[in-house]
Amino acid sequence: MQAGLASVYVRRKSRLKGSVAKESSQAPINNSEKPGEMGVNLAMDIKVDKMESHEGVQEAEKDLKSFETMTVQELRVLMRKAGIPPRGRKQDLVSALKHSMESGLGQSSQRLETEGNAASMMETGHHKRATQNRKVKNSSARETRTLSHLSVDNVESLEIISEVSRTHEDDSHVVLTKNASTTRRKEKTGSMSTDMKPTKVSYKRKAAAREYERVEVANGVGPFMNEQPWTVLAHKKPQEGWVAYNPSTMRLPPPDGTKHVKILSWNVNGLRALLKLEGFSALQLAQKENFDVLCLQETKLQEKDAEKFKQSLIDGYENSFWTCSSSKLGYSGTAIISRIKPLFVKYGLGLPDHDHEGRVVTVEFDTFFLISSYVPNSGEGLKRLTYRIEQWDPSLSNYAKELEKFKPVILTGDLNCAHQEIDIHNPSGNRRSAGFTDEERTSFRTNFLANGFVDTFRRQHPGVVGYTYWGYRHGGRKTNKGWRLDYFLVSDSIADKVHDSYILPEIDGSDHCPIGLTLKL
């Protein structure tokens, strides 16, 4: 393996006719290539079983420092070709490569000097590679696989659940479409306290992306944290008995032998941006979670975009219903995607004063109504607070109660309110922040919880700290300084049928994470 790495490196440098360091420092990457694509293409052409020349080995020995100037993508590709697990930060990758390179060069030099022992050396090298392969195979169940080398493509046809093109370095790695750039998502920010929810001022997601690293995830669906910060109780005023939400131990398996429906809800903070995010696969999300219905908020699509999405859904999810903002293009927007055909669909609340921002979609199924809602943020300076608590909340509540006259109701989405102190990392520092004002919390309690709706997560986990939103600005996700803003509220009449209400904090790609509900029918 190590000699193979030396071969890869020497031949790579020969093809480039100069060091990678010189090329990356003197000329920008060609815009027609993705970052790291040059290294991938070259590495694919290299046969590691050929003997290196003495001059090539010497050249590589003199230029080990060029690893420092390679991108993380190039380093990981090089390590995969040599059979080295590409884990850790850039410096970790560089150190591992240097160590293997030095060992490999020593083996190569020895083969060149002692041709009579070549066969024996190659047999030894084969044995080492076989041993390494067995170790990797035996530990694969414990290790997670990286999705950082995958990308989604075809910016013109980015669908949330679209037919995918498979990238076969591993059959568990599936990308959504073809030929997309790895443009970073934009972030929402605002002039708030350290861990408060930002308003609509945005900046590049690149800085936030450096707050945590992606690691290998078996059958993953997108970028994952390299730690599990959500398992750490992060709260400035924790009460006795509070514990952190841990989905690996608190999620319940599906009910055996009982008919049920599984619903996910996710504020994606821009659907196109999510699907351009490196490594994300909507198909794998569907396969991993096996949901029946997916509710989306803040899609930021226009009507023409939604029509394209409708035409490219994967098998089994042909039913999709989208509403978009007409007053401000590329803003707000909600959707419901389902493999169950609904009996009825309605867009908005039926009130012109509220329906121009695309914030509500309702579908009727056999035994319940499902509402996907994106509640307005009170905004920077609380400029929409009065509208929120005096008009929107009462209108949404009245709408849900009217539907409840016919069937039970499930109201889900980003409801933009951390109801109790347990639902926010820093309650005292956000008393006048949008989403945690006394006025919003009172409105939430009055219009929904005191009006016959049950907060399913809090009912199931009364003393559990689980967040669904983390601000980008201060790296809140890395330290689990978050808010619980996303809910499944259900009519009291079906609260006992809720089998599991859960959070999926490990799924990245937005400043929110998905939430889920399993309901017995």
Coordinates of C-alpha atoms in Angstrom, one line a residue:
M1 CA 0.0 0.0 0.0
Q2 CA 2.7 2.4 0.9
A3 CA 4.8 1.7 -2.2
G4 CA 1.6 2.1 -4.2
L5 CA 1.1 5.6 -2.7
A6 CA 4.6 6.5 -3.8
S7 CA 3.8 5.3 -7.3
V8 CA 0.6 7.3 -7.3
Y9 CA 2.4 10.5 -6.1
V10 CA 5.4 10.1 -8.5
R11 CA 3.2 9.5 -11.5
R12 CA 0.8 12.3 -10.6
K13 CA 3.7 14.8 -10.5
S14 CA 5.0 13.5 -13.8
R15 CA 1.7 14.1 -15.5
L16 CA 1.5 17.6 -14.1
K17 CA 5.1 18.4 -15.2
G18 CA 5.8 20.2 -12.0
S19 CA 4.8 20.2 -8.4
V20 CA 1.2 20.6 -7.3
A21 CA 2.4 23.4 -5.1
K22 CA 3.5 25.5 -8.0
E23 CA 0.4 24.9 -10.0
S24 CA -2.0 25.8 -7.2
S25 CA -0.1 28.9 -6.2
Q26 CA 0.4 30.3 -9.7
A27 CA -2.8 29.5 -11.5
P28 CA -6.5 29.3 -10.4
I29 CA -8.4 26.1 -10.9
N30 CA -10.1 25.8 -14.3
N31 CA -13.8 26.8 -13.8
S32 CA -14.8 23.8 -16.0
E33 CA -13.5 21.4 -13.3
K34 CA -14.8 20.8 -9.8
P35 CA -12.4 21.2 -7.0
G36 CA -10.2 18.1 -6.8
E37 CA -11.4 16.9 -10.2
M38 CA -7.9 17.2 -11.7
G39 CA -6.5 15.0 -8.9
V40 CA -9.3 12.5 -9.3
N41 CA -8.9 12.1 -13.1
L42 CA -5.1 11.7 -12.8
A43 CA -5.3 9.2 -10.0
M44 CA -7.8 7.1 -12.0
D45 CA -5.2 6.7 -14.7
I46 CA -2.4 5.5 -12.5
K47 CA -1.4 1.9 -12.1
V48 CA 0.1 1.4 -8.8
D49 CA 1.8 -1.9 -9.6
K50 CA 4.4 -0.4 -12.0
M51 CA 7.9 0.2 -10.7
E52 CA 8.9 3.8 -10.1
S53 CA 12.1 5.3 -11.6
H54 CA 14.9 6.2 -9.3
E55 CA 14.7 9.8 -10.4
G56 CA 10.9 9.9 -9.7
V57 CA 11.4 8.6 -6.2
Q58 CA 14.1 11.2 -5.5
E59 CA 11.8 13.9 -6.8
A60 CA 9.0 12.9 -4.5
E61 CA 11.4 12.6 -1.5
K62 CA 12.4 16.2 -2.1
D63 CA 8.9 17.5 -2.4
L64 CA 6.8 16.0 0.4
K65 CA 5.9 19.5 1.5
S66 CA 3.7 19.9 -1.6
F67 CA 1.0 17.9 0.3
E68 CA 0.5 21.1 2.3
T69 CA -0.8 23.0 -0.7
M70 CA -3.2 20.3 -2.0
T71 CA -6.9 20.7 -1.3
V72 CA -8.6 18.4 1.2
Q73 CA -10.5 16.8 -1.8
E74 CA -7.2 16.0 -3.6
L75 CA -5.7 14.6 -0.4
R76 CA -8.6 12.4 0.3
V77 CA -8.7 11.0 -3.3
L78 CA -5.0 10.3 -3.1
M79 CA -5.5 8.5 0.2
R80 CA -8.4 6.4 -1.0
K81 CA -6.3 5.2 -4.0
A82 CA -3.6 4.1 -1.6
G83 CA -6.1 2.3 0.7
I84 CA -5.6 4.8 3.6
P85 CA -8.7 5.9 5.5
P86 CA -9.2 9.6 4.7
R87 CA -10.3 10.9 8.1
G88 CA -9.6 14.0 10.1
R89 CA -8.7 17.6 9.4
K90 CA -6.3 18.6 6.6
Q91 CA -3.3 18.4 8.8
D92 CA -4.2 14.9 9.8
L93 CA -4.5 13.9 6.2
V94 CA -1.2 15.5 5.3
S95 CA 0.6 13.7 8.2
A96 CA -0.8 10.4 7.2
L97 CA 0.2 10.9 3.6
K98 CA 3.7 11.9 4.5
H99 CA 4.2 8.9 6.8
S100 CA 3.0 6.5 4.2
M101 CA 4.9 8.3 1.5
E102 CA 8.2 8.1 3.4
S103 CA 7.6 4.4 4.1
G104 CA 6.6 3.8 0.5
L105 CA 9.6 5.6 -0.9
G106 CA 11.9 3.5 1.3
Q107 CA 10.4 0.3 -0.1
S108 CA 10.7 1.6 -3.6
S109 CA 14.3 2.6 -3.2
Q110 CA 15.1 -0.8 -1.8
R111 CA 13.5 -2.6 -4.7
L112 CA 15.5 -0.5 -7.2
E113 CA 18.7 -1.3 -5.4
T114 CA 18.1 -5.0 -4.9
E115 CA 16.4 -6.3 -8.0
G116 CA 17.1 -9.9 -7.0
N117 CA 14.7 -9.5 -4.1
A118 CA 11.9 -7.8 -6.2
A119 CA 9.6 -10.8 -6.2
S120 CA 9.9 -11.2 -2.4
M121 CA 9.3 -7.5 -1.9
M122 CA 6.2 -7.5 -4.1
E123 CA 4.9 -10.6 -2.2
T124 CA 5.5 -8.8 1.1
G125 CA 3.7 -5.7 -0.2
H126 CA 0.8 -7.9 -1.4
H127 CA 0.6 -9.4 2.0
K128 CA 0.5 -6.0 3.7
R129 CA -2.2 -4.8 1.3
A130 CA -4.2 -7.9 2.0
T131 CA -3.8 -7.4 5.8
Q132 CA -4.8 -3.8 5.5
N133 CA -7.9 -4.7 3.4
R134 CA -9.0 -7.2 6.0
K135 CA -8.6 -4.6 8.7
V136 CA -10.6 -2.1 6.7
K137 CA -13.3 -4.7 6.0
N138 CA -13.5 -5.8 9.6
S139 CA -13.9 -2.3 10.9
S140 CA -16.2 -1.0 8.2
A141 CA -19.3 -1.7 10.4
R142 CA -17.8 0.6 13.0
E143 CA -16.4 3.3 10.8
T144 CA -18.5 5.8 8.8
R145 CA -17.9 6.5 5.1
T146 CA -17.2 10.0 3.8
L147 CA -19.6 11.7 1.5
S148 CA -17.3 14.6 0.9
H149 CA -16.2 13.3 -2.5
L150 CA -19.8 13.2 -3.9
S151 CA -21.5 16.1 -5.5
V152 CA -24.9 16.8 -6.9
D153 CA -25.1 18.0 -10.5
N154 CA -27.3 19.6 -13.1
V155 CA -28.3 22.9 -11.6
E156 CA -31.1 23.2 -14.1
S157 CA -32.9 20.1 -12.7
L158 CA -32.3 19.9 -9.0
E159 CA -35.2 18.0 -7.6
I160 CA -35.8 17.2 -3.9
I161 CA -36.7 13.6 -4.6
S162 CA -35.5 13.1 -8.2
E163 CA -34.2 10.1 -10.1
V164 CA -30.5 9.8 -9.2
S165 CA -27.3 9.0 -11.0
R166 CA -25.3 6.6 -8.9
T167 CA -21.6 7.2 -8.1
H168 CA -20.0 3.8 -7.6
E169 CA -17.1 4.1 -5.3
D170 CA -19.5 2.5 -2.8
D171 CA -23.0 1.3 -3.6
S172 CA -24.2 3.1 -0.5
H173 CA -23.1 6.4 -2.0
V174 CA -25.9 7.9 -4.1
V175 CA -26.0 11.4 -5.5
L176 CA -29.1 13.3 -6.6
T177 CA -28.3 14.5 -10.1
K178 CA -25.4 15.3 -12.4
N179 CA -22.9 18.2 -13.1
A180 CA -23.7 20.6 -10.2
S181 CA -21.2 23.0 -8.7
T182 CA -20.4 22.7 -5.0
T183 CA -21.5 26.2 -4.3
R184 CA -21.9 26.8 -0.6
R185 CA -25.2 27.6 0.9
K186 CA -26.1 31.2 1.9
E187 CA -26.8 31.7 5.6
K188 CA -29.4 33.6 7.5
T189 CA -28.0 36.0 10.0
G190 CA -29.2 38.9 12.2
S191 CA -28.2 41.2 14.9
M192 CA -29.2 38.9 17.8
S193 CA -27.6 37.3 20.8
T194 CA -25.0 34.6 20.5
D195 CA -27.3 31.7 19.9
M196 CA -30.5 33.4 18.7
K197 CA -32.2 32.7 15.5
P198 CA -31.0 35.0 12.7
T199 CA -33.2 37.0 10.5
K200 CA -32.9 37.4 6.7
V201 CA -29.5 39.1 6.4
S202 CA -27.3 36.5 4.6
Y203 CA -23.7 35.7 3.9
K204 CA -21.7 32.8 2.4
R205 CA -21.9 29.5 4.2
K206 CA -18.2 28.8 3.6
A207 CA -17.1 30.2 7.0
A208 CA -19.8 28.2 8.8
A209 CA -18.9 25.0 7.0
R210 CA -15.4 25.2 8.5
E211 CA -16.9 24.9 12.0
Y212 CA -17.2 21.2 11.6
E213 CA -15.9 18.4 9.4
R214 CA -17.6 15.8 7.4
V215 CA -16.6 12.3 8.0
E216 CA -17.5 8.9 6.5
V217 CA -21.0 7.8 7.1
A218 CA -22.3 4.4 6.1
N219 CA -25.5 4.8 4.0
G220 CA -25.4 8.5 4.8
V221 CA -27.8 11.1 3.3
G222 CA -25.8 14.2 3.4
P223 CA -23.0 16.0 5.3
F224 CA -22.8 14.7 8.9
M225 CA -21.0 16.1 11.9
N226 CA -17.8 14.4 12.9
E227 CA -19.0 14.4 16.5
Q228 CA -22.3 14.2 18.2
P229 CA -22.7 17.5 20.0
W230 CA -26.4 17.1 20.4
T231 CA -25.8 14.3 22.9
V232 CA -24.2 16.9 25.3
L233 CA -26.5 18.8 27.5
A234 CA -26.0 22.4 26.3
H235 CA -28.1 24.9 28.3
K236 CA -27.3 27.9 30.4
K237 CA -29.9 27.2 33.0
P238 CA -30.3 23.4 33.1
Q239 CA -32.8 22.1 35.6
E240 CA -32.4 18.9 37.7
G241 CA -33.3 15.9 35.6
W242 CA -32.8 17.4 32.2
V243 CA -30.9 15.3 29.7
A244 CA -29.8 15.8 26.1
Y245 CA -31.7 14.2 23.3
N246 CA -29.9 11.3 21.8
P247 CA -31.7 9.8 18.8
S248 CA -29.6 6.6 18.9
T249 CA -31.1 5.7 22.2
M250 CA -34.4 7.6 22.4
R251 CA -35.9 6.9 19.0
L252 CA -38.3 4.0 18.9
P253 CA -38.4 1.3 16.3
P254 CA -41.5 1.2 14.0
P255 CA -44.5 -0.5 15.7
D256 CA -44.6 -4.2 14.8
G257 CA -47.8 -5.4 13.1
T258 CA -49.5 -2.1 13.4
K259 CA -50.5 0.0 10.5
H260 CA -48.8 3.4 10.7
V261 CA -47.7 6.5 8.8
K262 CA -44.3 8.1 9.0
I263 CA -44.0 11.9 8.4
L264 CA -40.9 14.1 8.2
S265 CA -40.8 17.8 8.3
W266 CA -37.8 20.0 7.4
N267 CA -37.0 23.7 7.0
V268 CA -34.5 23.3 4.2
N269 CA -33.5 27.0 4.1
G270 CA -33.5 27.0 0.3
L271 CA -34.1 23.8 -1.6
R272 CA -31.8 24.5 -4.6
A273 CA -28.9 25.4 -2.3
L274 CA -29.5 22.2 -0.3
L275 CA -29.4 20.0 -3.4
K276 CA -26.2 21.7 -4.6
L277 CA -24.6 20.9 -1.2
E278 CA -21.7 18.4 -1.6
G279 CA -22.7 14.9 -0.6
F280 CA -26.4 15.4 -0.1
S281 CA -28.8 12.7 -1.5
A282 CA -32.5 13.0 -1.1
L283 CA -32.9 9.4 -2.3
Q284 CA -30.8 8.2 0.5
L285 CA -32.8 10.3 3.0
A286 CA -35.9 8.5 1.7
Q287 CA -34.3 5.1 1.9
K288 CA -32.8 5.6 5.3
E289 CA -35.9 7.0 6.9
N290 CA -38.6 5.3 4.8
F291 CA -41.0 8.2 5.3
D292 CA -44.5 8.3 3.7
V293 CA -44.8 12.0 3.7
L294 CA -42.2 14.8 3.6
C295 CA -43.2 18.4 4.5
L296 CA -40.8 21.2 3.5
Q297 CA -40.6 24.8 4.6
E298 CA -38.6 27.7 3.3
T299 CA -38.1 26.2 -0.1
K300 CA -37.4 29.6 -1.7
L301 CA -38.7 28.4 -5.0
Q302 CA -40.6 30.2 -7.7
E303 CA -43.6 28.7 -9.4
K304 CA -41.6 27.7 -12.5
D305 CA -39.1 25.9 -10.3
A306 CA -41.8 24.0 -8.5
E307 CA -43.2 22.8 -11.9
K308 CA -39.7 21.3 -12.7
F309 CA -39.6 19.5 -9.4
K310 CA -43.0 17.9 -10.0
Q311 CA -41.8 16.3 -13.2
S312 CA -38.8 14.6 -11.6
L313 CA -39.9 12.8 -8.5
I314 CA -38.5 9.3 -7.8
D315 CA -40.7 6.3 -8.0
G316 CA -43.2 6.1 -5.2
Y317 CA -43.3 9.8 -4.4
E318 CA -45.4 11.1 -7.4
N319 CA -47.7 13.3 -5.3
S320 CA -46.2 16.7 -4.6
F321 CA -47.9 20.0 -3.8
W322 CA -46.0 23.3 -3.7
T323 CA -46.8 26.9 -2.8
C324 CA -44.5 29.8 -3.5
S325 CA -44.3 33.4 -2.5
S326 CA -45.9 35.8 -5.0
S327 CA -45.0 39.0 -3.2
K328 CA -41.3 38.3 -3.0
L329 CA -39.7 35.9 -5.4
G330 CA -37.3 33.3 -4.0
Y331 CA -38.7 33.7 -0.5
S332 CA -40.5 31.5 2.0
G333 CA -42.4 28.6 0.3
T334 CA -43.8 25.3 1.6
A335 CA -44.4 21.9 0.1
I336 CA -45.7 18.4 0.8
I337 CA -44.3 15.4 -1.0
S338 CA -46.1 12.1 -0.5
R339 CA -46.3 8.5 -1.7
I340 CA -49.9 8.4 -0.4
K341 CA -52.3 10.1 -2.7
P342 CA -54.3 12.7 -0.7
L343 CA -58.1 13.1 -0.9
F344 CA -57.9 16.9 -1.0
V345 CA -55.3 19.7 -1.3
K346 CA -55.5 23.3 -0.3
Y347 CA -52.9 26.1 -0.6
G348 CA -52.9 28.9 2.0
L349 CA -55.4 29.8 4.7
G350 CA -57.9 31.2 2.3
L351 CA -57.2 34.7 3.6
P352 CA -55.6 37.1 1.0
D353 CA -53.8 39.0 3.8
H354 CA -51.8 35.9 4.7
D355 CA -51.5 33.8 1.5
H356 CA -49.1 35.9 -0.7
E357 CA -46.0 34.5 0.9
G358 CA -46.6 30.7 0.3
R359 CA -46.6 29.7 3.9
V360 CA -49.2 26.9 4.1
V361 CA -50.1 23.7 2.3
T362 CA -52.8 21.3 3.5
V363 CA -53.6 17.8 2.4
E364 CA -56.4 15.5 3.6
F365 CA -55.8 11.8 4.1
D366 CA -58.3 9.1 5.2
T367 CA -58.0 9.7 8.9
F368 CA -56.4 13.2 9.3
F369 CA -55.5 16.5 7.8
L370 CA -51.8 17.5 7.5
I371 CA -50.7 21.1 7.5
S372 CA -47.2 22.1 6.5
S373 CA -46.6 25.7 7.7
Y374 CA -43.8 28.2 7.8
V375 CA -44.8 30.7 10.4
P376 CA -43.5 34.3 9.8
N377 CA -40.4 35.3 11.8
S378 CA -41.0 38.4 13.9
G379 CA -37.9 39.8 12.3
E380 CA -35.0 42.0 13.1
G381 CA -36.2 44.6 15.6
L382 CA -39.4 42.6 16.1
K383 CA -40.9 44.6 13.2
R384 CA -43.5 41.8 12.4
L385 CA -44.2 40.9 16.0
T386 CA -47.6 42.5 16.1
Y387 CA -48.6 40.9 12.8
R388 CA -47.4 37.6 14.0
I389 CA -49.3 37.4 17.3
E390 CA -52.4 39.5 16.5
Q391 CA -53.1 38.2 13.0
W392 CA -51.1 35.2 11.8
D393 CA -51.2 32.9 14.9
P394 CA -55.0 33.4 15.5
S395 CA -55.7 32.9 11.8
L396 CA -53.7 29.6 11.6
S397 CA -55.2 28.4 14.8
N398 CA -58.8 29.1 13.6
Y399 CA -58.0 27.4 10.3
A400 CA -56.8 24.3 12.0
K401 CA -59.8 24.2 14.4
E402 CA -62.2 24.5 11.4
L403 CA -60.5 21.4 9.8
E404 CA -60.7 19.6 13.1
K405 CA -64.5 19.7 12.9
F406 CA -64.2 17.0 10.2
K407 CA -61.0 15.1 11.1
P408 CA -58.1 15.3 13.5
V409 CA -55.3 17.7 12.4
I410 CA -51.5 17.4 12.3
L411 CA -49.8 20.8 12.2
T412 CA -46.1 20.6 11.4
G413 CA -43.3 22.9 10.3
D414 CA -41.1 25.7 11.4
L415 CA -43.4 27.4 13.9
N416 CA -40.7 30.0 14.8
C417 CA -41.2 29.8 18.6
A418 CA -39.2 28.2 21.3
H419 CA -42.0 27.7 23.7
Q420 CA -40.3 27.0 27.0
E421 CA -36.9 27.7 28.5
I422 CA -35.9 24.1 27.9
D423 CA -36.4 24.8 24.2
I424 CA -33.5 27.3 23.9
H425 CA -29.9 27.2 25.0
N426 CA -29.7 30.7 26.3
P427 CA -33.2 31.8 27.5
S428 CA -32.1 34.8 29.6
G429 CA -30.1 36.3 26.7
N430 CA -32.9 36.1 24.2
R431 CA -35.9 37.5 26.0
R432 CA -36.4 40.1 23.3
S433 CA -35.2 38.0 20.4
A434 CA -37.6 37.0 17.7
G435 CA -38.9 33.5 18.5
F436 CA -38.6 33.7 22.2
T437 CA -40.4 36.9 23.3
D438 CA -43.0 36.6 26.0
E439 CA -45.6 37.7 23.5
E440 CA -44.8 34.9 21.0
R441 CA -44.6 32.2 23.6
T442 CA -47.9 33.3 25.1
S443 CA -49.5 33.4 21.6
F444 CA -48.2 29.9 20.9
R445 CA -49.6 28.6 24.1
T446 CA -52.9 30.4 23.8
N447 CA -53.6 29.7 20.1
F448 CA -52.3 26.1 19.9
L449 CA -51.5 24.3 23.1
A450 CA -54.5 25.7 25.1
N451 CA -56.7 25.3 22.1
G452 CA -56.6 21.5 21.8
F453 CA -53.3 20.8 20.2
V454 CA -50.5 18.7 21.7
D455 CA -46.7 19.3 21.4
T456 CA -45.8 15.6 20.6
F457 CA -42.1 15.9 21.3
R458 CA -42.5 17.6 24.7
R459 CA -45.3 15.1 25.6
Q460 CA -43.0 12.2 24.9
H461 CA -39.8 13.8 26.2
P462 CA -40.8 16.2 29.1
G463 CA -37.3 16.7 30.4
V464 CA -35.2 16.3 27.3
V465 CA -33.3 19.1 25.7
G466 CA -33.5 18.7 21.9
Y467 CA -32.9 21.5 19.4
T468 CA -33.9 21.7 15.7
Y469 CA -32.2 25.0 14.8
W470 CA -28.7 26.3 15.2
G471 CA -27.4 29.6 14.0
Y472 CA -24.5 29.7 11.5
R473 CA -23.0 32.9 12.8
H474 CA -21.5 31.6 16.0
G475 CA -21.1 27.9 15.1
G476 CA -24.1 26.9 17.2
R477 CA -24.4 23.5 15.8
K478 CA -20.9 22.6 16.8
T479 CA -21.5 23.4 20.4
N480 CA -25.2 22.5 20.4
K481 CA -26.3 26.0 21.2
G482 CA -29.7 25.8 19.5
W483 CA -33.4 26.4 19.6
R484 CA -36.4 24.0 19.2
L485 CA -38.5 25.8 16.6
D486 CA -39.9 22.9 14.6
Y487 CA -42.9 21.0 15.8
F488 CA -45.5 18.3 15.3
L489 CA -48.7 19.5 16.9
V490 CA -51.6 17.1 16.8
S491 CA -55.2 17.2 17.8
D492 CA -55.7 15.9 21.3
S493 CA -58.0 13.2 20.0
I494 CA -55.0 11.4 18.3
A495 CA -52.3 12.2 20.8
D496 CA -52.3 8.7 22.2
K497 CA -51.8 7.3 18.7
V498 CA -48.4 9.0 18.4
H499 CA -45.8 6.2 18.5
D500 CA -42.7 8.4 18.2
S501 CA -41.9 12.0 17.9
Y502 CA -38.3 12.6 17.2
I503 CA -35.5 14.8 15.9
L504 CA -32.8 14.0 13.3
P505 CA -29.9 16.3 14.5
E506 CA -27.3 14.3 12.6
I507 CA -28.6 15.4 9.2
D508 CA -27.0 18.6 8.1
G509 CA -27.6 20.8 5.0
S510 CA -29.7 23.5 6.6
D511 CA -29.6 25.6 9.7
H512 CA -32.6 23.4 10.8
C513 CA -32.6 19.6 11.0
P514 CA -35.5 17.4 10.1
I515 CA -38.1 16.2 12.6
G516 CA -40.2 13.1 12.4
L517 CA -43.5 11.6 13.6
T518 CA -44.7 8.0 13.5
L519 CA -48.5 7.8 13.9
K520 CA -50.5 4.6 14.4
L521 CA -53.5 4.4 12.2

